[in-house]
Amino acid sequence: MGGLKYLCYVLLGPMIFFTFCLHATMAGKVLVFPVDGSHWINMHVMIEGLHARGHEVTVVRTSTSWYIKESSPHYKSITVTLPEAVFIEDPDFFVSFLSKMLEINRQGGSPLAFMKFLWEMFTTLAKIHQQASQLVVEMFENKALMEELRATHYDVALIDPGIPAGVLVAHKLELPIVFNVRWITSGEGHFVVAPSPVSYVPTSGCAVSNQMTFGERVKNALRYIINVCSDHFIVTPPYNALMARYFGPDANFYHLLQGVDLWLMRVDFVFEFPRPTMPNIIYIGGFQCKPAKPIPAELQEFVDGSGEHGLIVMSLGTLVKGLPIDITSEIAAAFAQLPQRVIWRHLGEQPSNLGNNTLLVKWLPQNDLLGHPKTRLFVTHGGTNGVYESIYHGVPVVGVPLLFDQFENMLRLKVRGAAKIVDVATLDSQVFLTAIQEVLHQPSYRDNMQRLSRLHKDRPMHPLESALYWIEFVMRHKGAAHLRTESYKMPWYSYHSLDVVGLLLAVLLTLVGVVVLIVRFLSLRLCRRQKPKLE
Amino acid sequence: MGGLKYLCYVLLGPMIFFTFCLHATMAGKVLVFPVDGSHWINMHVMIEGLHARGHEVTVVRTSTSWYIKESSPHYKSITVTLPEAVFIEDPDFFVSFLSKMLEINRQGGSPLAFMKFLWEMFTTLAKIHQQASQLVVEMFENKALMEELRATHYDVALIDPGIPAGVLVAHKLELPIVFNVRWITSGEGHFVVAPSPVSYVPTSGCAVSNQMTFGERVKNALRYIINVCSDHFIVTPPYNALMARYFGPDANFYHLLQGVDLWLMRVDFVFEFPRPTMPNIIYIGGFQCKPAKPIPAELQEFVDGSGEHGLIVMSLGTLVKGLPIDITSEIAAAFAQLPQRVIWRHLGEQPSNLGNNTLLVKWLPQNDLLGHPKTRLFVTHGGTNGVYESIYHGVPVVGVPLLFDQFENMLRLKVRGAAKIVDVATLDSQVFLTAIQEVLHQPSYRDNMQRLSRLHKDRPMHPLESALYWIEFVMRHKGAAHLRTESYKMPWYSYHSLDVVGLLLAVLLTLVGVVVLIVRFLSLRLCRRQKPKLE
């Protein structure tokens, strides 16, 4: 029976794949607008999938792209040269941005520090979107390019709306749009398209859980207001200016986003807190995860040497070249005191106090290492990719969040008892060591992460298959109008039924008024009749 | 290549099935609380599926059950005898209920008729739930039965919450709960568990689309208020009384419903308007649909005789024994003028003016007839089962809605251009004939229905497979806590952030007040200083 079961499993995969390939009779054309950095790693997985199914993929990139290569076996590319180099495509930007943020972080939670933080975030956001919107101008003004794009008759635009410039281009080309999304404008994707009661839905940028105290709810609501203002005054103005210029004065950029056909949301509810959603949101959180492959021989030797104590993997992701040397030295000192072996993806200056058990590498096969049976712990900044890979492989986490959503991501794992967070502002070797030892030796961390892993893997279809299925769905049916509401077209007071409530209140008050008048009139009449009797 | 493709398709089905069977190592125990009538037809499909996967199914029925048989190859049953026969399990009830409703309907849309309608609905609802709640008492007071149920260690309770008595029993047995649901308490399932802005979500009982005029929005909001009142004062009181009696004074029946693990919603968005949803809602609309089997020989002969004109199928569902003879005679007269042949599921008095082209039958294989290539049109009351079967097979519809949700169901098909509605109050042979001829001869009806059919069938997994997968998911993981919010536990003013808004307004007003005071103080000081100069 076991052999039969095995045979069945072994045959099933290729059979499904082959049938899918045969099913995809229509080899379509996909126009992709990606975001650079870690987002691209994700998007590339999807592009490989589309390519494998016979679709023709075209990627729009800038000439200063960092991760997105011009030539690839999986896609053709269109390179757009912007008036100035895109600053967020420069790795050095993140080094200086991180050091500013660390500086602010070290000032603790003071209002002044928070104001500084907001100022940094807002000026950066404004600059990012001001630059990104230039992509639209360059493309729209290049008549030959637009003509060529139009003549290609793409079936769908696949866009990471972290940088939403592609939405305008797709709109110009009248293409159905699929988002590969977690972040958009000033926050998480749901906030643009689904009802999001801030009483239990944590706002982007606010590291609170879905069960908040009154104080946390106030904080969450304030952060929501800040995000709405940021959307309104900082992120969308450059795009709205282009909407007015190219689509007329009534065109509304936010409505373009809200009218997108399908949202492939890089979210899974083993990680995200449950919250309202919409029929055109497909959850693909962890779609990049896959079983581990064998690791390279030189690493294998190092890992094998870890014996019963096992391995710790550390990486701070694609954006950050390195932490300041004072912090990395504290980390190195803590690692040196452990019986485990450590593989640490490290760029920048090397700490002098490195233990014999610690191997620094410029790059590591993260998924394969996390899936290695000897791996006991993952030390991460809390980027989405790493978090999902740790969930997939059931490896508990010590988190050192540095920027952006990393604080919220780590909080979600912490609330589930699967991670411990170390504040980089107060990190020293003792604090770091204690955190690591706690996660290594308290079985609850591993048990909880393994439970999340089982829940995450238990789904009818792998999230990548699901993503590809729904992209093809939109290609087949030229959109997915039946899955999306057009409620965003209503005025806000109508959407919230304030006009109806106003009318009903007016009717009610009028009725009450009439009744009061009648009662007063009758009582007056009665009094008049009764008075003579009394006299 | 064609042969290979065919081989692949042929092998894939059994492979997936076999792998599923192997995967479902845990043969579980399912306790089912169904609802009688057409709901049971649905639930039985799910029970057959569970049985085929090796699960042991136990169905709780009353001794007066109408459709739910005591013995079956697919399930064991527990029969509960209630103090009085369940009146909605008596087919004659619906005959008299329908005649009352037709009478009210004929009075047109007058306020008096609407009040009468509400009165009938409310008294019927009150009676239904008063009776149904007795099931809980009978079970709870039967110590031996409860002991036996507890000792059986069920893995999950599968409940149709149209009659939600089973929820209390499952709660007592501490079982995870899966709903097979479209209707619950006073309306559609979403209203209990998902945000439902009445500005674009049609309320149950209100036949409006998702794009409403101001007047329709007022009507929709009023109907929403009526439904909330009906929930509060009519449907839940008997269950809340039992909650207090068996679970203590703080227990809240509505919270039990809102805390259910998984909602298998008998809804698909080719039919329902898009609206907010929740992560623990799985859409299984049309899960009972399947390809047509060959029809019985005697019907086949009749159908073949229809020639190029094809066939019309008519059925008014499981609840209604028959329409009044004056209406059926008008229908028969209209059918007699058509070149098509008609198969009419008809109970009760036979109209005397039946045409030669019309065959009356006591029962018909509805799915097989709708899937027959000669079928041109379906005349239906607009029950959910029939509507989904017509969508599945792409057959356009003439609807004669009579009761309950049938008006809303038909409206949804009409808005999509796939059906024409005939008002039974004004139905005569000419009106009926015109409607039929319009749907037969305007290609848009068939085209639209075929488009809905393509969209409906294009999904990664058949909705029945999906339903079974998620029931087993809940069995495997003993619930689905990570998919459901606990926001219902918040006080309503906290859920809607009214306390936070209150605080923020108070702070804002205080600030404004302080600023005003300072300005007044300063201006007074300035005035005083300036005055001497002026003098």
PDB file of C-alpha atoms in Angstrom, chain A residues 103 199 436 480:
ATOM      1  CA  GLU A 103      19.308  56.708  14.788  1.00  0.00           C
ATOM      2  CA  SER A 199     -11.152  48.418  15.635  1.00  0.00           C
ATOM      3  CA  ILE A 436      18.196  32.818  20.855  1.00  0.00           C
ATOM      4  CA  ALA A 480     -13.234  39.325 -13.826  1.00  0.00           C
TER       5      ALA A 480
END
